[in-house]
Structure formats: C-alpha cells, structure tokens
Amino acid sequence: MSDKPILLFLHGVGTGDPDGHWKVRLSESLNRIGYPGLETVKVIAPRYAHALKGADEPETVPPLIGKPPTGDAARQNRREFERRIAAIEFRLGSQDRGPGFVGGDALVDFAIAVPFFEQARNYLNDPQIRAQVLNRILSKLPDHGRVVLVGHSLGSVIAADLVRRLPSGIEVVGMVTVGSPLASASFGVDKLRETLQEPPTNLAWWVSFWDWYDPVAARRGVSSAFPWMIDFQVRTRALGPVAPHSAIEYLSHDVVAEAVGFALFGSRSKELAAIESSVDVQLNTAESFALLALRYAHLIKMRLDGDRRDRFAGALRSVQAMLLDALRAKREESQRQLPPALARLAFDFSDPSAMALEPLPSRHLSKEESVVQLTVIASENVILPFEINVPDDIKQKAMEELAAEMGLGSVFGADVFRAAKLAQDALGGSRSVNWVKWGALGAGAAALALATGGLALAAGAGLAGAAAITSALAAFGPGGMVGGLLTAGTLVTAGGGGIAFGLASPGTNAATLEAVVSRQLTAEILRKIQGLPSDPSVWRTLVVMEMELRREHERYDEFSDDTAPSIKELRTKIVTVERALICMRSFGIEPGISAEPETAPEDPVRDAWYRRVMPTGRRTSTSAETARTDP
C-alpha cells in the first residue's frame, strides 16, 4: 500500500456536497500557496446525509480501539504531541481560542432546534443513527495507512467521535476541523470530552479554524473543550448570516490550506528541512543560552517599528558581533570550531552594510529544561550593555513565538509572563512587571558571588554542572549578556545554605535579594501552572534565608536606631521572603501542601493567590512595622 496519506473529508448537515465543490476549492487553494493539488491524492468523502435522517437497520456504535496510556507512557505521549502541535503553531501563527460571547451556547442550542439542523440533532441524540454513520465511514477506510482527517461543522463532531474508533493500523497524520460547534456542551456526544481528555496515540496533531461571523462556531474555537489542541481564527470573504459557515469558504483560506497541505505533502521549504537537521548541533551551556537570547532579541526586533526598531536593530547588531567574537575566542582557546548554528551568524562588523543574520528557530527542549532558561531570558536585558525600553506586550508575543518554536507551544511563553506578574504582585511590585529592576542583577552579582564562595557552588541541576558554570563565568564574568544570563540562571536554580546565607548577608542589598527571589518564585509558579514538579530547594532556601534574616534583625534591632539604613534593609528583605513563602503556600508549592480545592476552576493558580492574599482586590502584605515588632 502507498505511504501517501489519504484525505478523509467529513461533511456537515445537508446533502454532503455531491458535486465536490469543496474538493475543487481546496485544490485551488493548495496550488495558490505552492502545494500540489489533489489530483494525485486519494480522497475519501463518504456521503451519509441519508444515514443522518434515520436508521435502516439496528447497528451498534463501533468500539473505542485501544486503551489510553497511563503513567510515564501518558506523559511521553502528551510531550510528543505538544512538540508536534507547537511545530504546527509555529508554521500557522499564534493560536486564537476566541472570546466567545454571552449567549453563545444558547444560540448554538437554538440552531440545533431548527429544522435545517435536524441531522445534527439526530446524530447527537439517536445512537442508532450515530452508529450507522460511523460504520459507513469506517467501511470506506483501509485497515492500515496514513490519513488526513478534515471535518466541517457536524463533520468535525463526527471526526472527533471517530478518531479513537479507527483501525489500529491507521495513523492520523493531521486533523483539521473548520466551523466546529464542539466548544458547545450540547455537542459532547457520548462523553466525548472524557474520551478525548488526552490526545489519542494515533493522532499527530489537531487544529481547528473558526470565523468571527460563523454562528455555529459562536466566536470561539474548540480548545476550551479539548485544551491539548489549538485553534486559529480566520476571516472568510463570505457575507450573509450563513455563508461564513460554508466549508468552501473555510477551505479557500490560505492558512487552512497550509494546514491540510502540510499534513498531505510535508514542508514546502527545503530551508526548513535544513533547519531541522542543524538544530541538533551540540552547544555548550553558554552558547545555548546566548543563541536562545539572540533568537528572542530578533523576535522582539521584528515586532518593533519606527525609530525604536532602528535603534534596537543597531544595538542588536553590535551585541551579536561582540558576542560571536567572545564565543569564538573561547572556542579557539581549546582549538575547537564554533558550532554551525553560531558560525552562520558571523558577519563583518566593520562593514556598515553587512547584515546581522537572525538565528534559526530554536531547538526543541522539554518543559522542565525550559522553565529556567525562558524565565531568565524574559527578565534579562538581551541587548546589554544597550538599554532600550520595549513594551511588555511585544516582549510577551516574542516569548510566545520563541516557546512555540521550541516545541513548547505559545501558551508556555505567555505563562512565563503570567508567572512573572504573579510573582511580582506577591512580592509587592507594581502592577506592571518591573523588567528594569529584574535586569539590574549585575550590580549585586559580585558581592553575592563572594558571599556564596562562588556562584558555581550554588548551581542547581536545572541549568548546568558547577564545572560548566565555573568555566563559563571565568570566561565571560558576571557582566555582559552571556555572564548575566549564566549568573541569573545559576541563581534561579541555586539551593541550600550557601545561597541563602549569601542573600541574607549585609553585603547583598534588598534589591538583589528581591531580584533573585522574584526569579525563583516565577520559575516555581510557572512549574505549577504547567503541571510540572516543583523544585523543593526553593522552599528550603527561603526558609533558611528567613531564619538567618530574623537572627540578623534580632542582633541589630535592639540597639540600632529605628531609622538606621541597615535596619530598613533587613526589614525589606524579611518582608520579601515572607511574601514569597506566603505565595508558595497559597499555590500549594510548599512541600507536602496541595492547593485548596475551592479555588476557581477557570484559573486555580492565579485565584489561589488573589483569594488568600488579596481578598479585597488589593495586595495585603506584611508591613515593615510588623516585620520589626514581630521578627
């Protein structure tokens, strides 16, 4: 049997487009964006309009095939699916779940009740009709092969219902749904949401497209029902109350055709294939961090405009040249060549017309590996020593794209900023994340290094070994972009008494302590949001730090002036650590403590914090006076 995928198209209500207009339009769209048409593709488009009207003979619903994986196998399946879905998102653009609107479900329920949608009502409510439709579709399919599943309207519901009932030899290399009503609870046929609680093992990826004016989609995608897949908003050219829901209009859109074309034919770009084969080049710790930061900086640049973009591009060009020279010099000391991923970025900085190439899309990392790196990159100035104010929303969009490239999904990138905001609020920061303060760690890094006996001694498992940190910091120092990233990354992963005593010591100011604790707290909240295991060393470090600070306060407070700068500094440190501990306890990150069950299901991580620590909508935090009188 041919290895070429089969296109399986499942129609919605009505006659099922017997003339195949959908196929003609999709083929035209594929040609328009550079893919082959459907002339060489085997297309299966079962027509089941009659079956949706009534059951001819008693039939049983085909069974679910196989059992969902559990334990490590389930986590591995989810991780691999997220990597594939993130790659699709990177290709198609950032996902858009849609806001929905008040009364959207009622509108969909009303639509089901009208005569035109009688077929949909029959499929949802009559097991005999549902069995007849599913069996008819399965009878058209082979036992083995690769399938691209495309479903429109009710066809998207049937596709979701079908995917776990396919023969075990069939692999769904991509599922594309358009104009789907699956976000409505009315279409949860036979516990469909429970059946598809996790991605099926035979499904490579699933994307769904919705139009703002499509009444069936009700201004939202279907990821609210199936959070592991992704949605995209498209704007069709159709006018009128029903036309935007047309399968032909959806399949005329370039991004829909791109999804189907990629599933059928693979990448159109030879360059992408080269990228994918080169990203696995081994990079050391400093190089990996630097390359990721450069990629992030270029993604930021692409979103700027006017004078700010010109200045940022000039600064980035200079930083990239200096960085590559430093990395090359470090490699030459050991008589080694730069990895190709870095070598291709080299240019003659003395030639004003020479362009600084942007790094290729970043290599895939696990979520566990990415927590520290993206937390640090988001908080650091990636064009140091230059300083250019960039709006937070631009930084966040760039981070979302970076995360999507890395196989994490754009939501992971958004969650980095969400975690940072929650951490900043918990520590009493401004309503906007204070990136400048976060990026100012270099001033206290030298003192902190002395206090800890060297930052390398505090390095945790989340970044690199002590030997790697020692070597890199010796080459780059705690300043500059590379040294700053490594220093911050080391402090985020640091644990134990060394770092705790170093941060509590008089030689480390309160701003440095807050910057370090903010990063550590952000990483922990991000792990919580993403369902990753917490780092217990963060809690232990904060507890030891609090005890040491209280001892210092007891020692000096008895005789010192109430307004003494050292006393004020100690109180500020104590308040920062106390707030961090309260925040972690509220989120259920304290070892042995789980989040309270009464938190709101829509956003339990955020609401756990706001309900417990900010019940009136304002931050309620331990005051400096409380810290003084009850240290």
XYZ file of C-alpha atoms in Angstrom:
631
model
C 0.000 0.000 0.000
C 1.226 3.534 -0.797
C 2.668 5.548 2.078
C 0.963 8.684 0.768
C -1.729 9.962 3.137
C -5.390 9.556 2.276
C -7.582 12.637 2.596
C -10.766 11.786 4.508
C -13.370 14.582 4.306
C -16.400 14.503 6.598
C -19.213 16.854 5.626
C -21.739 18.628 7.809
C -25.511 18.730 7.554
C -27.210 18.836 4.183
C -26.576 16.746 1.092
C -22.829 16.467 1.610
C -21.795 18.496 -1.488
C -22.349 15.699 -4.053
C -20.647 17.754 -6.793
C -17.410 18.017 -4.813
C -17.130 21.805 -4.842
C -15.175 21.641 -1.581
C -12.532 19.491 -3.268
C -12.146 21.866 -6.208
C -11.776 24.876 -3.938
C -9.274 23.160 -1.614
C -7.186 22.022 -4.582
C -7.121 25.582 -5.922
C -6.058 26.884 -2.529
C -3.241 24.338 -2.277
C -1.940 25.329 -5.713
C -2.123 29.001 -4.837
C 0.212 28.650 -1.843
C 2.691 26.366 -3.600
C 1.497 22.843 -2.809
C 0.407 20.236 -5.376
C -3.324 19.970 -5.928
C -5.457 16.966 -5.012
C -5.122 15.259 -8.412
C -2.605 12.734 -7.070
C -4.215 12.361 -3.632
C -6.596 9.561 -2.785
C -9.709 11.270 -1.429
C -12.406 9.510 0.561
C -15.520 11.620 1.118
C -18.301 9.375 2.416
C -21.817 10.678 1.939
C -24.061 9.912 4.886
C -26.826 12.514 4.553
C -29.405 9.735 4.211
C -27.984 7.915 7.232
C -28.416 11.066 9.322
C -32.164 11.075 8.651
C -32.935 7.664 10.096
C -31.542 4.204 10.826
C -32.175 1.493 8.226
C -31.242 -1.479 10.416
C -30.139 -1.807 14.057
C -26.405 -1.193 14.395
C -24.023 -0.772 17.312
C -21.617 2.084 17.783
C -18.111 0.875 16.881
C -15.940 0.410 19.980
C -13.027 2.536 21.088
C -9.765 0.988 19.909
C -7.027 0.523 22.485
C -6.681 1.942 25.961
C -5.248 5.385 26.693
C -1.680 5.225 28.015
C -1.080 5.796 31.709
C 1.813 6.917 33.883
C 5.089 7.600 32.114
C 3.668 6.451 28.778
C 0.867 9.031 29.058
C 3.321 11.796 29.888
C 5.550 10.786 26.986
C 2.569 10.717 24.604
C 1.478 14.176 25.768
C 5.010 15.570 25.493
C 5.433 14.265 21.942
C 2.006 15.585 20.944
C 2.794 19.037 22.373
C 6.019 19.135 20.418
C 4.176 18.372 17.175
C 1.350 20.805 17.883
C 3.858 23.536 18.736
C 5.589 22.969 15.392
C 2.233 23.355 13.625
C 1.507 26.519 15.564
C 4.895 27.925 14.572
C 4.027 27.218 10.941
C 0.496 28.642 11.031
C 0.856 31.516 13.511
C -0.206 32.120 17.094
C -3.350 30.350 18.176
C -6.555 32.227 18.942
C -9.140 30.479 21.114
C -11.627 33.303 20.672
C -13.523 35.178 23.377
C -16.953 33.679 22.694
C -19.888 35.852 23.662
C -22.705 35.917 26.164
C -25.484 33.684 24.928
C -23.233 31.791 22.510
C -24.284 28.377 23.815
C -27.924 29.421 23.734
C -27.518 30.464 20.107
C -25.997 27.094 19.203
C -28.756 25.274 21.099
C -31.355 27.303 19.239
C -29.695 26.480 15.913
C -29.811 22.752 16.678
C -33.544 23.023 17.242
C -34.368 24.465 13.806
C -35.350 22.015 11.026
C -32.195 22.692 8.981
C -30.058 21.112 11.709
C -32.268 18.084 12.234
C -29.437 15.830 11.025
C -27.135 17.159 13.751
C -29.841 16.634 16.350
C -30.289 13.059 15.149
C -26.567 12.288 15.383
C -26.355 13.665 18.916
C -29.482 12.010 20.293
C -30.028 8.753 18.366
C -27.373 6.039 18.972
C -28.685 4.008 16.018
C -28.171 6.888 13.592
C -24.762 7.662 15.092
C -23.722 4.004 14.758
C -24.917 3.906 11.160
C -22.883 6.996 10.219
C -19.689 5.862 11.944
C -19.889 2.344 10.478
C -20.483 3.714 6.990
C -17.364 5.862 7.227
C -15.249 3.027 8.628
C -16.375 0.731 5.793
C -14.721 3.091 3.304
C -11.322 3.058 5.022
C -8.441 0.574 4.732
C -7.132 -1.297 7.765
C -3.711 0.320 7.530
C -2.323 3.599 6.276
C -1.945 7.285 6.938
C -4.969 9.568 6.957
C -5.501 13.325 6.957
C -8.871 13.923 8.594
C -10.815 17.067 7.629
C -14.214 17.748 9.177
C -16.650 20.613 8.657
C -19.397 21.574 11.121
C -21.147 18.351 12.187
C -18.344 16.580 10.317
C -15.916 17.917 12.938
C -18.011 16.299 15.669
C -18.043 13.031 13.734
C -14.257 13.309 13.212
C -13.646 13.710 16.953
C -16.025 10.831 17.655
C -14.303 8.674 15.033
C -10.622 9.223 15.776
C -10.374 6.685 18.621
C -12.529 4.150 16.724
C -10.261 3.904 13.674
C -8.489 0.605 12.945
C -5.297 0.236 14.946
C -3.261 0.276 11.730
C -4.373 3.785 10.760
C -2.301 6.806 11.740
C -3.962 10.217 11.605
C -1.093 12.437 10.447
C -3.190 15.561 10.947
C -6.763 16.535 11.813
C -8.239 19.815 10.568
C -11.696 20.937 11.650
C -13.493 24.054 10.383
C -16.631 25.771 11.612
C -16.861 23.379 14.540
C -19.529 23.579 17.261
C -17.548 21.304 19.609
C -16.990 24.082 22.153
C -20.689 23.868 22.984
C -21.584 21.370 25.698
C -24.560 20.314 23.562
C -22.167 18.545 21.199
C -20.456 16.441 23.868
C -21.878 13.284 22.365
C -21.467 10.125 24.483
C -18.956 11.653 26.954
C -16.742 12.797 24.088
C -14.794 15.222 26.267
C -13.965 12.440 28.692
C -12.985 10.102 25.851
C -10.637 12.746 24.435
C -9.323 14.052 27.730
C -5.812 13.368 26.413
C -4.526 13.289 22.802
C -5.138 9.883 21.181
C -1.951 7.968 20.466
C -2.861 7.612 16.779
C -3.251 11.389 16.268
C -0.274 13.529 15.232
C -1.977 16.914 15.711
C -5.338 18.646 15.600
C -6.042 22.247 14.600
C -9.418 23.924 14.289
C -10.395 27.084 12.431
C -13.260 29.444 13.240
C -14.634 32.608 11.685
C -15.802 35.588 13.736
C -19.102 35.693 11.853
C -19.741 31.948 11.838
C -22.836 31.453 14.052
C -22.076 27.772 14.600
C -18.588 28.450 15.971
C -20.029 31.218 18.199
C -16.795 33.246 18.079
C -14.610 30.612 19.675
C -12.540 27.576 18.905
C -12.835 24.152 20.478
C -9.754 24.126 22.712
C -11.997 25.149 25.612
C -13.340 21.595 25.379
C -10.073 19.890 24.338
C -7.227 22.040 25.759
C -4.462 19.993 24.168
C -5.342 21.044 20.589
C -5.124 24.568 19.120
C -7.474 26.994 17.399
C -6.981 29.677 14.778
C -9.288 32.469 13.761
C -9.675 33.069 10.039
C -11.697 35.712 8.236
C -13.509 34.368 5.200
C -14.690 36.634 2.416
C -18.279 35.411 2.721
C -21.187 37.710 3.537
C -24.579 36.911 4.995
C -25.790 35.069 8.097
C -24.896 31.542 6.941
C -22.188 31.945 4.275
C -19.267 32.339 6.759
C -20.027 28.806 7.947
C -19.591 27.356 4.451
C -16.974 24.621 4.045
C -15.997 26.119 0.679
C -15.258 29.480 2.291
C -13.114 27.935 5.004
C -11.181 25.759 2.541
C -10.483 28.823 0.390
C -8.396 30.371 3.152
C -4.618 30.118 2.788
C -3.888 29.144 6.384
C -6.455 26.320 6.272
C -4.914 25.095 3.027
C -1.466 25.335 4.634
C -2.539 23.009 7.432
C -4.058 20.476 5.044
C -1.136 20.775 2.602
C 1.463 20.227 5.298
C -0.372 17.135 6.516
C -0.609 15.731 2.968
C 2.718 16.758 1.449
C 5.026 17.889 4.250
C 7.039 21.105 4.270
C 7.193 23.221 1.119
C 10.523 24.649 2.253
C 13.871 22.946 1.689
C 15.356 25.535 4.017
C 13.144 24.292 6.856
C 14.449 20.763 6.354
C 17.980 22.132 6.679
C 16.989 23.974 9.845
C 15.517 20.877 11.370
C 18.673 18.884 10.670
C 21.017 21.522 12.053
C 19.354 22.398 15.350
C 20.711 19.245 16.976
C 24.334 20.522 16.867
C 25.852 20.235 20.337
C 26.200 23.584 22.075
C 27.701 24.183 25.491
C 25.812 25.932 28.288
C 26.942 29.458 27.468
C 26.370 29.014 23.739
C 22.890 27.567 24.195
C 21.849 30.431 26.418
C 23.382 33.013 24.101
C 21.755 31.553 20.982
C 18.351 31.427 22.656
C 18.707 35.024 23.856
C 19.746 36.187 20.383
C 16.745 34.477 18.829
C 14.476 36.155 21.367
C 16.070 39.540 20.642
C 15.484 39.118 16.893
C 11.845 38.141 17.509
C 11.443 41.328 19.559
C 13.064 43.399 16.799
C 10.630 42.068 14.204
C 7.721 43.422 16.265
C 9.099 46.939 16.692
C 8.682 49.801 14.277
C 9.973 53.292 13.566
C 12.889 54.791 15.434
C 12.741 52.222 18.216
C 13.151 49.384 15.725
C 16.120 51.123 14.058
C 17.860 51.702 17.384
C 17.127 48.188 18.606
C 18.426 46.695 15.331
C 21.650 48.712 15.612
C 22.166 47.678 19.227
C 21.411 44.040 18.423
C 23.845 44.098 15.512
C 26.606 45.314 17.822
C 25.741 42.848 20.593
C 25.660 39.947 18.131
C 29.087 40.828 16.724
C 30.674 41.188 20.175
C 29.019 38.033 21.417
C 30.199 35.920 18.490
C 33.738 37.232 18.877
C 33.720 36.272 22.566
C 32.311 32.817 21.895
C 34.756 32.221 19.060
C 37.694 33.295 21.223
C 36.598 30.927 23.960
C 36.415 28.058 21.446
C 39.802 28.880 19.946
C 41.434 28.608 23.378
C 40.629 24.898 23.274
C 41.282 24.688 19.499
C 37.679 23.955 18.650
C 35.436 25.378 15.950
C 32.219 27.248 16.598
C 29.103 25.097 16.144
C 27.442 25.759 12.746
C 24.387 27.267 14.411
C 26.622 30.086 15.698
C 29.163 30.227 12.873
C 26.473 31.056 10.299
C 25.642 34.231 12.253
C 29.117 35.747 11.838
C 29.471 38.917 9.773
C 31.993 41.709 9.240
C 31.005 44.287 11.832
C 33.390 46.793 10.274
C 31.305 46.751 7.096
C 28.293 49.004 7.778
C 26.336 47.312 5.005
C 26.836 43.808 6.443
C 23.626 42.434 7.883
C 23.350 40.539 11.143
C 21.583 37.285 10.301
C 18.914 36.115 12.697
C 19.409 32.749 14.408
C 17.418 29.815 13.118
C 14.369 28.695 15.068
C 15.403 27.338 18.434
C 15.959 23.687 19.167
C 13.311 21.696 20.990
C 13.638 21.471 24.760
C 11.479 19.805 27.350
C 9.285 21.975 29.529
C 11.365 21.044 32.557
C 14.550 22.277 30.842
C 12.901 25.418 29.546
C 11.484 26.799 32.806
C 14.757 28.337 33.984
C 16.059 29.416 30.591
C 12.911 31.243 29.500
C 12.316 32.744 32.947
C 15.813 34.206 32.885
C 15.721 35.372 29.260
C 12.374 37.081 29.799
C 13.771 39.005 32.783
C 17.186 39.969 31.402
C 18.230 42.728 29.036
C 19.203 40.711 25.957
C 20.913 43.699 24.286
C 23.140 44.597 27.247
C 25.023 46.992 27.502
C 22.450 48.972 25.499
C 19.163 49.938 27.136
C 16.011 50.389 25.062
C 12.539 50.334 26.562
C 10.386 47.697 24.854
C 6.665 47.379 25.646
C 5.843 44.289 27.698
C 3.220 43.091 25.205
C 5.852 42.958 22.459
C 8.200 41.011 24.710
C 5.419 38.596 25.572
C 4.469 37.994 21.926
C 8.117 37.351 21.109
C 8.338 34.933 24.033
C 5.195 33.134 22.857
C 6.722 32.643 19.408
C 10.026 31.505 20.899
C 8.223 28.936 23.042
C 6.249 27.699 20.034
C 9.482 27.251 18.072
C 10.960 25.238 20.918
C 8.111 22.750 20.798
C 6.508 24.097 23.984
C 3.531 25.935 22.500
C 2.858 29.667 22.678
C 0.819 29.253 25.871
C 4.042 28.303 27.671
C 5.573 31.620 26.599
C 2.516 33.524 27.783
C 2.669 31.629 31.072
C 6.250 32.853 31.630
C 4.940 36.410 31.741
C 1.858 35.403 33.701
C 4.061 33.734 36.332
C 6.322 36.792 36.448
C 3.326 39.049 37.007
C 2.005 36.846 39.823
C 5.443 36.722 41.444
C 5.856 40.480 41.182
C 2.418 41.083 42.717
C 3.175 38.625 45.503
C 6.368 40.482 46.416
C 4.611 43.850 46.392
C 5.787 45.021 42.987
C 3.991 47.394 40.656
C 1.007 46.295 38.572
C 3.372 46.041 35.609
C 6.338 43.679 35.746
C 9.402 45.743 36.590
C 11.761 44.388 33.950
C 14.401 47.079 34.516
C 14.683 46.123 38.185
C 14.802 42.456 37.265
C 17.571 43.093 34.766
C 19.711 45.021 37.235
C 21.128 41.984 38.994
C 24.668 42.547 37.757
C 25.352 45.257 40.353
C 24.960 42.811 43.216
C 26.353 39.737 41.486
C 29.977 40.269 42.519
C 29.121 40.716 46.206
C 26.798 37.759 46.084
C 29.481 35.626 44.442
C 31.852 36.459 47.272
C 29.203 35.780 49.901
C 28.397 32.342 48.476
C 32.003 31.350 47.923
C 31.429 31.473 44.172
C 28.176 31.223 42.258
C 29.230 27.892 40.787
C 28.988 26.316 44.224
C 25.289 27.174 44.269
C 24.445 25.953 40.781
C 21.461 23.648 40.685
C 20.566 20.797 38.384
C 18.207 22.927 36.318
C 20.952 24.758 34.420
C 24.348 23.057 34.276
C 27.021 21.494 36.424
C 29.345 23.510 38.626
C 32.309 22.878 36.318
C 30.453 24.305 33.324
C 29.364 27.381 35.276
C 32.881 27.934 36.654
C 34.398 27.761 33.181
C 31.791 29.998 31.571
C 31.853 32.674 34.287
C 35.646 32.679 34.238
C 35.498 33.440 30.510
C 32.674 35.971 30.492
C 32.423 37.294 34.071
C 29.103 38.093 35.760
C 28.503 41.118 33.487
C 27.613 41.296 29.797
C 24.866 39.314 28.154
C 26.345 35.811 28.496
C 27.669 36.349 32.006
C 24.399 37.959 33.048
C 22.345 35.076 31.716
C 24.557 32.491 33.375
C 24.594 34.394 36.671
C 20.822 34.776 36.707
C 20.287 31.178 35.635
C 22.591 29.934 38.365
C 20.756 31.956 40.992
C 17.348 30.720 39.863
C 18.478 27.101 40.227
C 20.568 27.683 43.342
C 19.583 25.954 46.540
C 20.904 25.260 50.003
C 22.515 27.230 52.766
C 25.228 28.866 50.666
C 22.885 30.941 48.542
C 20.539 31.565 51.484
C 23.317 32.970 53.678
C 24.728 34.916 50.756
C 21.417 36.641 50.051
C 20.817 37.278 53.768
C 24.295 38.737 54.339
C 24.734 42.519 54.799
C 26.840 42.573 51.635
C 23.786 41.765 49.494
C 21.274 44.583 49.213
C 17.493 44.167 49.329
C 17.085 44.876 45.606
C 19.403 41.996 44.714
C 17.595 39.666 47.103
C 14.222 40.632 45.622
C 15.508 40.124 42.072
C 16.758 36.612 42.900
C 13.649 35.646 44.883
C 11.421 37.036 42.122
C 13.077 34.817 39.557
C 12.941 31.749 41.780
C 9.291 32.387 42.608
C 8.461 32.961 38.939
C 10.039 29.639 37.998
C 8.088 27.839 40.732
C 4.770 29.440 39.713
C 5.482 28.586 36.074
C 6.077 24.965 37.043
C 2.776 24.984 38.930
C 0.855 26.498 36.012
C 2.357 23.954 33.619
C 1.763 20.998 35.941
C 5.488 20.301 36.368
C 7.141 19.055 39.579
C 8.270 21.859 41.860
C 11.861 22.429 42.970
C 11.827 21.760 46.741
C 15.170 23.517 47.190
C 13.468 26.887 46.594
C 11.252 26.474 49.655
C 14.173 25.247 51.791
C 16.343 28.151 50.677
C 13.663 30.697 51.544
C 13.094 29.145 54.985
C 16.814 29.188 55.814
C 17.033 32.733 54.461
C 14.140 33.894 56.640
C 15.672 32.378 59.780
C 19.048 33.991 59.090
C 17.458 37.387 58.385
C 15.462 37.221 61.623
C 18.625 36.398 63.564
C 20.342 39.400 61.986
C 17.351 41.583 62.810
C 17.320 40.442 66.475
C 21.039 41.146 66.756
C 20.969 44.705 65.419
C 17.447 45.951 66.197
C 17.882 46.092 69.973
C 20.488 48.875 69.927
C 20.328 50.430 66.455
C 18.282 53.497 65.548
C 14.826 52.705 64.282
C 15.594 54.618 61.082
C 19.026 53.081 60.511
C 19.530 52.128 56.837
C 20.741 48.646 57.807
C 17.566 48.004 59.834
C 15.363 49.216 56.970
C 17.262 46.979 54.579
C 16.787 43.951 56.845
C 13.064 44.619 57.217
C 12.659 44.908 53.465
C 14.450 41.597 52.991
C 12.291 39.878 55.627
C 9.085 41.163 54.050
C 10.213 39.945 50.612
C 10.973 36.441 51.850
C 7.772 36.252 53.931
C 5.662 37.242 50.951
C 7.377 34.648 48.781
C 6.649 31.918 51.351
C 3.008 33.010 51.680
C 2.650 32.971 47.904
C 4.144 29.479 47.593
C 1.923 28.193 50.381
C -1.140 29.694 48.667
C -0.248 27.991 45.399
C 0.264 24.650 47.095
C 4.008 24.695 46.315
C 5.033 24.272 49.944
C 6.380 20.713 50.346
C 3.556 18.447 51.491
C 0.838 21.047 50.844
C -1.614 20.963 47.956
C -3.653 23.854 46.567
C -7.031 24.399 48.213
C -9.836 22.668 46.300
C -12.205 25.610 46.477
C -10.090 27.694 44.085
C -11.891 28.759 40.923
C -11.612 26.115 38.199
C -11.021 28.653 35.449
C -7.649 29.758 36.819
C -6.788 27.970 40.072
C -3.183 29.159 40.247
C -3.970 32.846 39.974
C -7.145 32.770 42.036
C -5.495 30.802 44.863
C -3.142 33.725 45.301
C -5.675 36.527 44.914
C -8.267 34.920 47.187
C -5.882 34.189 50.006
C -3.514 37.131 49.894
C -5.618 39.790 48.131
C -9.234 39.000 49.125
C -10.432 42.578 48.545
C -8.707 43.011 45.208
C -5.747 44.829 46.816
C -2.458 43.351 47.915
C -2.374 42.740 51.650
C 1.168 42.155 52.677
C 3.226 42.062 55.816
C 4.300 45.597 56.620
C 7.758 46.698 57.631
C 6.375 47.562 61.082
C 5.060 44.027 61.502
C 8.435 42.678 60.477
C 10.075 44.889 63.077
C 7.743 44.203 66.020
C 7.442 40.502 65.381
C 10.672 39.467 63.734
